[in-house]
PDB file of C-alpha atoms and ligand atoms in Angstrom:
ATOM      1  CA  MET A   1      14.312 -30.467  -1.074  1.00 44.00           C
ATOM      2  CA  GLY A   2      10.819 -29.815  -2.416  1.00 44.00           C
ATOM      3  CA  GLY A   3      10.763 -33.405  -3.735  1.00 47.00           C
ATOM      4  CA  ALA A   4       8.926 -34.928  -6.651  1.00 48.00           C
ATOM      5  CA  SER A   5       5.628 -34.740  -4.759  1.00 56.00           C
ATOM      6  CA  GLN A   6       5.706 -30.933  -4.508  1.00 74.00           C
ATOM      7  CA  LYS A   7       2.515 -29.478  -5.953  1.00 93.00           C
ATOM      8  CA  THR A   8       2.884 -27.287  -9.012  1.00 97.00           C
ATOM      9  CA  LEU A   9       0.432 -25.015 -10.779  1.00 98.00           C
ATOM     10  CA  ASN A  10      -0.137 -24.019 -14.381  1.00 98.00           C
ATOM     11  CA  LEU A  11      -1.679 -20.577 -14.563  1.00 98.00           C
ATOM     12  CA  LYS A  12      -2.971 -18.075 -17.066  1.00 98.00           C
ATOM     13  CA  LEU A  13      -1.952 -14.497 -16.296  1.00 98.00           C
ATOM     14  CA  LYS A  14      -3.538 -11.308 -17.606  1.00 98.00           C
ATOM     15  CA  VAL A  15      -0.962  -8.641 -16.850  1.00 98.00           C
ATOM     16  CA  TRP A  16      -1.271  -4.878 -17.325  1.00 98.00           C
ATOM     17  CA  ARG A  17       1.389  -3.552 -19.692  1.00 98.00           C
ATOM     18  CA  GLN A  18       1.987   0.151 -20.155  1.00 98.00           C
ATOM     19  CA  LYS A  19       5.205   1.483 -21.625  1.00 98.00           C
ATOM     20  CA  LYS A  20       5.000   4.994 -20.193  1.00 97.00           C
ATOM     21  CA  PRO A  21       2.667   7.249 -18.175  1.00 97.00           C
ATOM     22  CA  GLN A  22       1.007   8.816 -21.243  1.00 96.00           C
ATOM     23  CA  ASP A  23       0.173   5.456 -22.893  1.00 97.00           C
ATOM     24  CA  LYS A  24      -3.259   3.870 -22.584  1.00 96.00           C
ATOM     25  CA  GLY A  25      -2.018   0.445 -21.506  1.00 98.00           C
ATOM     26  CA  PHE A  26      -3.541  -2.976 -22.147  1.00 98.00           C
ATOM     27  CA  PHE A  27      -3.797  -6.494 -20.710  1.00 98.00           C
ATOM     28  CA  MET A  28      -1.335  -9.039 -22.077  1.00 98.00           C
ATOM     29  CA  ASP A  29      -1.873 -12.788 -21.709  1.00 98.00           C
ATOM     30  CA  TYR A  30       0.962 -14.932 -20.355  1.00 98.00           C
ATOM     31  CA  GLU A  31       1.265 -18.493 -19.133  1.00 97.00           C
ATOM     32  CA  ALA A  32       3.093 -19.463 -15.956  1.00 97.00           C
ATOM     33  CA  LYS A  33       3.799 -23.194 -15.998  1.00 96.00           C
ATOM     34  CA  GLY A  34       5.094 -25.523 -13.281  1.00 97.00           C
ATOM     35  CA  ILE A  35       4.928 -22.896 -10.518  1.00 98.00           C
ATOM     36  CA  SER A  36       5.522 -24.357  -7.061  1.00 98.00           C
ATOM     37  CA  ALA A  37       2.558 -23.933  -4.717  1.00 97.00           C
ATOM     38  CA  GLU A  38       5.125 -22.887  -2.116  1.00 97.00           C
ATOM     39  CA  ALA A  39       6.436 -19.994  -4.253  1.00 98.00           C
ATOM     40  CA  SER A  40       5.479 -16.476  -3.276  1.00 98.00           C
ATOM     41  CA  PHE A  41       3.414 -14.391  -5.689  1.00 98.00           C
ATOM     42  CA  LEU A  42       6.428 -12.187  -6.426  1.00 98.00           C
ATOM     43  CA  GLU A  43       8.605 -15.263  -7.079  1.00 98.00           C
ATOM     44  CA  MET A  44       5.980 -16.360  -9.599  1.00 98.00           C
ATOM     45  CA  LEU A  45       6.337 -12.954 -11.300  1.00 98.00           C
ATOM     46  CA  ASP A  46      10.142 -13.355 -11.215  1.00 98.00           C
ATOM     47  CA  ILE A  47       9.781 -16.701 -13.027  1.00 98.00           C
ATOM     48  CA  MET A  48       7.412 -15.129 -15.569  1.00 98.00           C
ATOM     49  CA  ASN A  49       9.960 -12.356 -16.175  1.00 98.00           C
ATOM     50  CA  GLU A  50      12.835 -14.825 -16.575  1.00 98.00           C
ATOM     51  CA  ASP A  51      10.805 -16.577 -19.279  1.00 97.00           C
ATOM     52  CA  LEU A  52      10.126 -13.241 -20.990  1.00 98.00           C
ATOM     53  CA  VAL A  53      13.819 -12.333 -20.955  1.00 98.00           C
ATOM     54  CA  LYS A  54      14.726 -15.777 -22.387  1.00 98.00           C
ATOM     55  CA  ARG A  55      12.275 -15.126 -25.226  1.00 97.00           C
ATOM     56  CA  GLY A  56      13.820 -11.687 -25.846  1.00 98.00           C
ATOM     57  CA  GLU A  57      10.751  -9.822 -24.560  1.00 98.00           C
ATOM     58  CA  GLU A  58      10.707  -6.965 -22.104  1.00 98.00           C
ATOM     59  CA  PRO A  59      10.093  -8.063 -18.491  1.00 98.00           C
ATOM     60  CA  VAL A  60       7.126  -6.689 -16.552  1.00 98.00           C
ATOM     61  CA  GLU A  61       8.035  -3.888 -14.146  1.00 98.00           C
ATOM     62  CA  PHE A  62       6.677  -4.234 -10.607  1.00 98.00           C
ATOM     63  CA  ASP A  63       7.618  -2.699  -7.258  1.00 98.00           C
ATOM     64  CA  HIS A  64       9.090  -4.707  -4.372  1.00 98.00           C
ATOM     65  CA  ASP A  65      11.834  -4.426  -1.783  1.00 98.00           C
ATOM     66  CA  CYS A  66      11.752  -6.179   1.620  1.00 98.00           C
ATOM     67  CA  ARG A  67       9.519  -9.072   0.542  1.00 98.00           C
ATOM     68  CA  GLU A  68       8.480  -9.571   4.160  1.00 97.00           C
ATOM     69  CA  GLY A  69       5.584  -7.162   4.643  1.00 98.00           C
ATOM     70  CA  ILE A  70       7.379  -4.216   6.195  1.00 98.00           C
ATOM     71  CA  CYS A  71       8.495  -1.715   3.541  1.00 98.00           C
ATOM     72  CA  GLY A  72       5.230  -0.943   1.726  1.00 98.00           C
ATOM     73  CA  MET A  73       6.842  -1.099  -1.719  1.00 98.00           C
ATOM     74  CA  CYS A  74       4.903  -3.996  -3.224  1.00 98.00           C
ATOM     75  CA  SER A  75       1.530  -3.086  -4.634  1.00 97.00           C
ATOM     76  CA  LEU A  76      -0.626  -4.773  -7.321  1.00 98.00           C
ATOM     77  CA  VAL A  77      -4.334  -5.367  -7.661  1.00 98.00           C
ATOM     78  CA  ILE A  78      -4.652  -9.150  -7.906  1.00 98.00           C
ATOM     79  CA  LYS A  79      -7.988 -10.614  -9.037  1.00 98.00           C
ATOM     80  CA  GLY A  80      -9.602  -7.258  -8.268  1.00 98.00           C
ATOM     81  CA  SER A  81      -8.189  -6.870  -4.732  1.00 98.00           C
ATOM     82  CA  PRO A  82      -5.267  -4.678  -3.655  1.00 98.00           C
ATOM     83  CA  HIS A  83      -2.610  -7.078  -2.264  1.00 98.00           C
ATOM     84  CA  GLY A  84      -4.703 -10.023  -3.453  1.00 98.00           C
ATOM     85  CA  PRO A  85      -7.572 -12.082  -2.068  1.00 97.00           C
ATOM     86  CA  ASP A  86      -6.295 -12.669   1.507  1.00 97.00           C
ATOM     87  CA  ARG A  87      -6.831 -10.203   4.335  1.00 97.00           C
ATOM     88  CA  ALA A  88      -4.089  -8.508   6.351  1.00 98.00           C
ATOM     89  CA  ILE A  89      -1.154  -9.397   4.142  1.00 98.00           C
ATOM     90  CA  THR A  90       0.913  -7.610   1.513  1.00 98.00           C
ATOM     91  CA  THR A  91       1.440  -8.869  -2.032  1.00 98.00           C
ATOM     92  CA  CYS A  92       4.911 -10.123  -1.045  1.00 98.00           C
ATOM     93  CA  GLN A  93       3.322 -12.285   1.676  1.00 98.00           C
ATOM     94  CA  LEU A  94       0.846 -13.882  -0.735  1.00 98.00           C
ATOM     95  CA  HIS A  95       1.696 -17.462  -1.739  1.00 98.00           C
ATOM     96  CA  MET A  96       0.762 -19.467  -4.806  1.00 98.00           C
ATOM     97  CA  ARG A  97      -0.904 -22.181  -2.657  1.00 97.00           C
ATOM     98  CA  ARG A  98      -3.761 -19.648  -2.421  1.00 97.00           C
ATOM     99  CA  PHE A  99      -4.523 -20.327  -6.119  1.00 98.00           C
ATOM    100  CA  LYS A 100      -5.784 -23.390  -7.991  1.00 97.00           C
ATOM    101  CA  ASP A 101      -4.209 -25.166 -10.931  1.00 97.00           C
ATOM    102  CA  GLY A 102      -5.633 -23.658 -14.136  1.00 98.00           C
ATOM    103  CA  ASP A 103      -6.611 -20.342 -12.480  1.00 98.00           C
ATOM    104  CA  THR A 104      -6.627 -17.127 -14.482  1.00 98.00           C
ATOM    105  CA  ILE A 105      -5.060 -14.317 -12.450  1.00 98.00           C
ATOM    106  CA  ILE A 106      -5.615 -10.692 -13.436  1.00 98.00           C
ATOM    107  CA  ILE A 107      -2.760  -8.436 -12.281  1.00 98.00           C
ATOM    108  CA  GLU A 108      -3.146  -4.651 -12.434  1.00 98.00           C
ATOM    109  CA  PRO A 109      -1.452  -1.598 -10.943  1.00 98.00           C
ATOM    110  CA  PHE A 110      -3.049   0.387  -8.089  1.00 98.00           C
ATOM    111  CA  ARG A 111      -5.425   2.721  -9.888  1.00 97.00           C
ATOM    112  CA  ALA A 112      -5.909   6.311  -8.684  1.00 98.00           C
ATOM    113  CA  LYS A 113      -5.442   9.740 -10.258  1.00 97.00           C
ATOM    114  CA  ALA A 114      -2.941  10.623  -7.535  1.00 98.00           C
ATOM    115  CA  PHE A 115      -0.941   7.418  -8.237  1.00 98.00           C
ATOM    116  CA  PRO A 116      -0.091   7.737 -11.964  1.00 98.00           C
ATOM    117  CA  VAL A 117       1.286   4.626 -13.664  1.00 98.00           C
ATOM    118  CA  VAL A 118       5.027   4.931 -14.300  1.00 98.00           C
ATOM    119  CA  LYS A 119       5.398   1.686 -16.237  1.00 98.00           C
ATOM    120  CA  ASP A 120       3.464  -1.618 -16.303  1.00 98.00           C
ATOM    121  CA  LEU A 121       2.559  -2.356 -12.663  1.00 98.00           C
ATOM    122  CA  VAL A 122       4.621   0.440 -11.093  1.00 98.00           C
ATOM    123  CA  VAL A 123       2.784   3.529  -9.875  1.00 98.00           C
ATOM    124  CA  ASP A 124       4.154   6.804  -8.544  1.00 98.00           C
ATOM    125  CA  ARG A 125       3.251   7.001  -4.838  1.00 98.00           C
ATOM    126  CA  SER A 126       5.349  10.111  -4.136  1.00 98.00           C
ATOM    127  CA  ALA A 127       2.125  11.945  -3.208  1.00 98.00           C
ATOM    128  CA  PHE A 128       2.357  10.043   0.099  1.00 98.00           C
ATOM    129  CA  ASP A 129       5.907  11.348   0.628  1.00 98.00           C
ATOM    130  CA  ARG A 130       4.706  14.915   0.111  1.00 98.00           C
ATOM    131  CA  ILE A 131       1.896  14.411   2.629  1.00 98.00           C
ATOM    132  CA  ILE A 132       4.439  13.183   5.200  1.00 98.00           C
ATOM    133  CA  GLU A 133       6.710  16.137   4.373  1.00 98.00           C
ATOM    134  CA  ALA A 134       3.753  18.454   5.064  1.00 98.00           C
ATOM    135  CA  GLY A 135       3.639  17.430   8.736  1.00 97.00           C
ATOM    136  CA  GLY A 136       4.192  13.753   9.504  1.00 97.00           C
ATOM    137  CA  TYR A 137       6.990  14.346  11.997  1.00 94.00           C
ATOM    138  CA  ILE A 138       7.771  15.993  15.321  1.00 93.00           C
ATOM    139  CA  SER A 139      10.310  18.816  15.662  1.00 91.00           C
ATOM    140  CA  VAL A 140      10.843  18.397  19.408  1.00 83.00           C
ATOM    141  CA  ALA A 141      14.070  16.663  20.457  1.00 82.00           C
ATOM    142  CA  THR A 142      12.994  13.619  22.468  1.00 79.00           C
ATOM    143  CA  GLY A 143      16.501  12.571  23.464  1.00 77.00           C
ATOM    144  CA  SER A 144      17.727   9.012  23.405  1.00 79.00           C
ATOM    145  CA  ALA A 145      15.602   6.020  24.346  1.00 77.00           C
ATOM    146  CA  GLN A 146      16.047   6.517  28.074  1.00 77.00           C
ATOM    147  CA  ASP A 147      14.959  10.220  28.038  1.00 77.00           C
ATOM    148  CA  ALA A 148      12.066   9.573  25.683  1.00 73.00           C
ATOM    149  CA  ASN A 149      10.850   6.789  27.947  1.00 77.00           C
ATOM    150  CA  ALA A 150      10.772   9.201  30.917  1.00 84.00           C
ATOM    151  CA  ILE A 151       7.468  10.601  29.604  1.00 85.00           C
ATOM    152  CA  LEU A 152       4.888   8.060  30.639  1.00 90.00           C
ATOM    153  CA  VAL A 153       2.160   7.129  28.143  1.00 92.00           C
ATOM    154  CA  GLY A 154      -1.035   5.358  29.196  1.00 95.00           C
ATOM    155  CA  LYS A 155      -1.357   1.755  27.950  1.00 96.00           C
ATOM    156  CA  GLY A 156      -4.542   2.415  25.956  1.00 97.00           C
ATOM    157  CA  LYS A 157      -3.078   5.374  24.067  1.00 96.00           C
ATOM    158  CA  ALA A 158       0.261   3.640  23.583  1.00 96.00           C
ATOM    159  CA  ASP A 159      -1.470   0.628  22.044  1.00 98.00           C
ATOM    160  CA  ARG A 160      -3.595   2.805  19.716  1.00 98.00           C
ATOM    161  CA  ALA A 161      -0.552   4.857  18.689  1.00 98.00           C
ATOM    162  CA  PHE A 162       1.418   1.678  18.034  1.00 97.00           C
ATOM    163  CA  ALA A 163      -1.401   0.184  15.944  1.00 98.00           C
ATOM    164  CA  ALA A 164      -1.638   3.378  13.845  1.00 98.00           C
ATOM    165  CA  ALA A 165       2.154   3.487  13.436  1.00 98.00           C
ATOM    166  CA  ALA A 166       1.995   0.040  11.799  1.00 98.00           C
ATOM    167  CA  CYS A 167       0.905   1.709   8.522  1.00 98.00           C
ATOM    168  CA  ILE A 168       3.578   0.936   5.910  1.00 98.00           C
ATOM    169  CA  GLY A 169       2.403   3.547   3.390  1.00 98.00           C
ATOM    170  CA  CYS A 170       1.628   1.004   0.682  1.00 98.00           C
ATOM    171  CA  GLY A 171      -1.418   2.792  -0.757  1.00 98.00           C
ATOM    172  CA  ALA A 172      -3.759  -0.217  -0.885  1.00 98.00           C
ATOM    173  CA  CYS A 173      -6.350   1.859   0.979  1.00 98.00           C
ATOM    174  CA  VAL A 174      -6.380   4.333  -1.925  1.00 98.00           C
ATOM    175  CA  ALA A 175      -6.583   1.555  -4.520  1.00 98.00           C
ATOM    176  CA  ALA A 176      -9.500  -0.096  -2.710  1.00 98.00           C
ATOM    177  CA  CYS A 177     -11.535   3.091  -2.307  1.00 98.00           C
ATOM    178  CA  LYS A 178     -14.065   3.984  -5.010  1.00 98.00           C
ATOM    179  CA  ASN A 179     -13.194   7.650  -4.347  1.00 98.00           C
ATOM    180  CA  ALA A 180      -9.418   6.973  -4.261  1.00 98.00           C
ATOM    181  CA  SER A 181      -9.343   8.583  -0.831  1.00 98.00           C
ATOM    182  CA  ALA A 182      -6.098   8.589   1.147  1.00 98.00           C
ATOM    183  CA  SER A 183      -7.913   9.177   4.442  1.00 98.00           C
ATOM    184  CA  LEU A 184      -6.879   5.897   6.071  1.00 98.00           C
ATOM    185  CA  PHE A 185      -3.183   6.472   5.358  1.00 98.00           C
ATOM    186  CA  VAL A 186      -3.224  10.140   6.428  1.00 98.00           C
ATOM    187  CA  SER A 187      -5.294   9.434   9.521  1.00 98.00           C
ATOM    188  CA  ALA A 188      -2.882   6.694  10.614  1.00 98.00           C
ATOM    189  CA  LYS A 189       0.013   9.140  10.348  1.00 98.00           C
ATOM    190  CA  VAL A 190      -1.930  11.928  12.097  1.00 98.00           C
ATOM    191  CA  ALA A 191      -3.235   9.650  14.862  1.00 98.00           C
ATOM    192  CA  HIS A 192      -0.021   7.931  15.819  1.00 96.00           C
ATOM    193  CA  LEU A 193       1.568  11.306  16.633  1.00 97.00           C
ATOM    194  CA  ALA A 194      -1.596  12.929  18.042  1.00 97.00           C
ATOM    195  CA  LEU A 195      -1.954  10.121  20.599  1.00 97.00           C
ATOM    196  CA  LEU A 196       1.513  10.667  22.095  1.00 94.00           C
ATOM    197  CA  PRO A 197       2.695  13.532  24.348  1.00 92.00           C
ATOM    198  CA  GLN A 198       5.567  14.325  21.981  1.00 90.00           C
ATOM    199  CA  GLY A 199       3.094  14.940  19.160  1.00 94.00           C
ATOM    200  CA  GLN A 200       1.009  17.574  20.947  1.00 95.00           C
ATOM    201  CA  VAL A 201       3.038  20.725  20.177  1.00 93.00           C
ATOM    202  CA  GLU A 202       2.408  20.619  16.418  1.00 96.00           C
ATOM    203  CA  ARG A 203      -0.856  18.661  16.557  1.00 97.00           C
ATOM    204  CA  ASN A 204      -3.196  21.277  15.032  1.00 98.00           C
ATOM    205  CA  LYS A 205      -0.718  22.540  12.451  1.00 97.00           C
ATOM    206  CA  ARG A 206       0.183  18.985  11.447  1.00 98.00           C
ATOM    207  CA  THR A 207      -3.413  17.893  10.893  1.00 98.00           C
ATOM    208  CA  LEU A 208      -4.285  20.960   8.825  1.00 98.00           C
ATOM    209  CA  SER A 209      -1.139  20.696   6.684  1.00 98.00           C
ATOM    210  CA  MET A 210      -1.393  16.978   6.012  1.00 98.00           C
ATOM    211  CA  VAL A 211      -5.098  17.032   5.177  1.00 98.00           C
ATOM    212  CA  ARG A 212      -4.644  20.030   2.881  1.00 98.00           C
ATOM    213  CA  GLN A 213      -1.728  18.319   1.128  1.00 98.00           C
ATOM    214  CA  MET A 214      -3.857  15.189   0.700  1.00 98.00           C
ATOM    215  CA  ASP A 215      -6.535  17.269  -1.028  1.00 98.00           C
ATOM    216  CA  ALA A 216      -3.951  19.118  -3.147  1.00 98.00           C
ATOM    217  CA  GLU A 217      -2.568  15.787  -4.409  1.00 98.00           C
ATOM    218  CA  GLY A 218      -5.947  14.909  -5.940  1.00 98.00           C
ATOM    219  CA  PHE A 219      -7.099  12.120  -3.625  1.00 98.00           C
ATOM    220  CA  GLY A 220     -10.880  11.813  -3.316  1.00 98.00           C
ATOM    221  CA  GLY A 221     -13.059  12.431  -0.277  1.00 97.00           C
ATOM    222  CA  CYS A 222     -13.923   9.768   2.299  1.00 98.00           C
ATOM    223  CA  THR A 223     -17.498   8.474   2.262  1.00 98.00           C
ATOM    224  CA  ASN A 224     -16.981   5.841   4.986  1.00 96.00           C
ATOM    225  CA  THR A 225     -17.390   2.727   2.847  1.00 97.00           C
ATOM    226  CA  GLY A 226     -14.708   0.900   4.850  1.00 98.00           C
ATOM    227  CA  ALA A 227     -13.126  -0.631   1.726  1.00 98.00           C
ATOM    228  CA  CYS A 228      -9.786   0.834   2.839  1.00 98.00           C
ATOM    229  CA  GLU A 229      -9.796  -0.939   6.196  1.00 98.00           C
ATOM    230  CA  ALA A 230     -10.722  -4.254   4.542  1.00 98.00           C
ATOM    231  CA  ALA A 231      -7.814  -3.983   2.072  1.00 98.00           C
ATOM    232  CA  CYS A 232      -5.220  -2.721   4.534  1.00 98.00           C
ATOM    233  CA  PRO A 233      -2.432  -5.260   5.152  1.00 98.00           C
ATOM    234  CA  LYS A 234      -1.838  -3.787   8.609  1.00 98.00           C
ATOM    235  CA  GLU A 235      -5.542  -3.632   9.577  1.00 98.00           C
ATOM    236  CA  ILE A 236      -5.424   0.107  10.258  1.00 98.00           C
ATOM    237  CA  SER A 237      -8.721   1.044  11.892  1.00 98.00           C
ATOM    238  CA  LEU A 238     -11.346   3.443  10.560  1.00 98.00           C
ATOM    239  CA  GLU A 239     -11.324   4.957  14.069  1.00 98.00           C
ATOM    240  CA  ASN A 240      -8.233   6.856  12.972  1.00 98.00           C
ATOM    241  CA  ILE A 241     -10.265   8.636  10.279  1.00 98.00           C
ATOM    242  CA  ALA A 242     -12.835   9.682  12.888  1.00 98.00           C
ATOM    243  CA  MET A 243     -10.020  11.045  15.064  1.00 98.00           C
ATOM    244  CA  MET A 244      -8.428  12.890  12.137  1.00 98.00           C
ATOM    245  CA  ASN A 245     -11.765  14.479  11.208  1.00 98.00           C
ATOM    246  CA  ARG A 246     -12.316  15.655  14.804  1.00 98.00           C
ATOM    247  CA  ASP A 247      -8.788  17.057  14.976  1.00 98.00           C
ATOM    248  CA  PHE A 248      -9.178  18.775  11.596  1.00 98.00           C
ATOM    249  CA  LEU A 249     -12.428  20.454  12.665  1.00 98.00           C
ATOM    250  CA  ARG A 250     -10.960  21.638  15.957  1.00 98.00           C
ATOM    251  CA  ALA A 251      -7.775  22.910  14.279  1.00 98.00           C
ATOM    252  CA  SER A 252      -9.813  24.739  11.601  1.00 97.00           C
ATOM    253  CA  ILE A 253     -11.893  26.545  14.278  1.00 97.00           C
ATOM    254  CA  LEU A 254      -8.789  27.475  16.279  1.00 95.00           C
ATOM    255  CA  GLU A 255      -7.093  28.753  13.136  1.00 89.00           C
ATOM    256  CA  SER A 256     -10.000  31.007  12.059  1.00 84.00           C
TER     257      SER A 256
HETATM  258  S1  LIG B   1      -3.437   2.547   5.892  1.00 82.40           S
HETATM  259 FE1  LIG B   1      -3.014   0.388   5.387  1.00 82.40          FE
HETATM  260  S2  LIG B   1      -3.447   0.244   3.182  1.00 82.40           S
HETATM  261 FE2  LIG B   1      -3.226   2.423   3.656  1.00 82.40          FE
HETATM  262  S3  LIG B   1      -1.080   2.921   3.273  1.00 82.40           S
HETATM  263 FE3  LIG B   1      -1.241   2.358   5.472  1.00 82.40          FE
HETATM  264  S4  LIG B   1      -0.785   0.161   5.517  1.00 82.40           S
HETATM  265 FE4  LIG B   1      -1.232   0.637   3.377  1.00 82.40          FE
HETATM  266  S1  LIG B   2       8.024  -5.848  -0.630  1.00 82.40           S
HETATM  267 FE1  LIG B   2       8.102  -4.805   1.309  1.00 82.40          FE
HETATM  268  S2  LIG B   2       6.060  -4.932   2.029  1.00 82.40           S
HETATM  269 FE2  LIG B   2       6.033  -6.147   0.227  1.00 82.40          FE
END
C-alpha cells in the first residue's frame, strides 16, 4: 500500500535509560533505520524496541495508551520539548514526517521532582491523581443528562469551562516549566468546575484543597513564564491560572 516510493528515514536516537528510580540513568545511542515518514513517533519506538528484543536486549519502557491524543498517558521530552517540536499535539500524534533523514533525536522522560522516573522514559504522575482526589469533583447529584441540562449555563462560561475541561492530565506543563509548576493543570481542573453552577457549592474548599495538595506534592511555584501554555497539547490558557489565584485568595480570606 505504501509503495516503493514511500519515503523512509534513517535516524540516530539518544534515548534515556534508567533501570530503576534510584539509578542515575544515562543516554544510550540507537539507530532506527528505514522508518516510514508516515509512521507515528510511538510506532518508531515500537520498531526500535522490536529490534532490541531481536538482539536480546531489554526494550525501552515508555507510556502510551489511546494513541489518539485523548488519554494523557504518552509523555516524553523530544528534542528538548515536551510532546516534541509541534504545538498543540501529544507525542502519540507526532509523525516521523516532522523529522529529516539523518536527524539525531534526543528522547528523555518528563523531568520534575514530583514526577520521579519509574524506568527509562516512564515517570510516576500519580501526584496528579492525588491532586484530583483532593477536590477535583463535585458531590452534588446532577441527575441524568436531561436534569443536568435544566440548569442553563451562559455560552461564554460554557465555552471557557469546556476549554478548561480539555486538559488530559499529561503533565507536559510541568515538564516545560523551569520551576516544575503544576499550576496550569490544577487551574484547568479548578476552573472547569468553578465556571459551572454545579461546581459552586464546593468551590472555595476545592480550590484550597487542590492548591495545598499541589504544594505538598513538591511542584514548584508559578512565575508566569508561559512555557506551560506553549507546551500544552490542549492549549489550556494561562487565564485559568489567574482565575485559580483569585479563587485561592478569596477562599483563604473567607477561611481565616
Ligand atoms: S494543562 Fe495541558 S500540558 Fe498540563 S496536564 Fe493539562 S493537557 Fe497536559
Ligand atoms: S497515548 Fe493517549 S494521549 Fe497519547
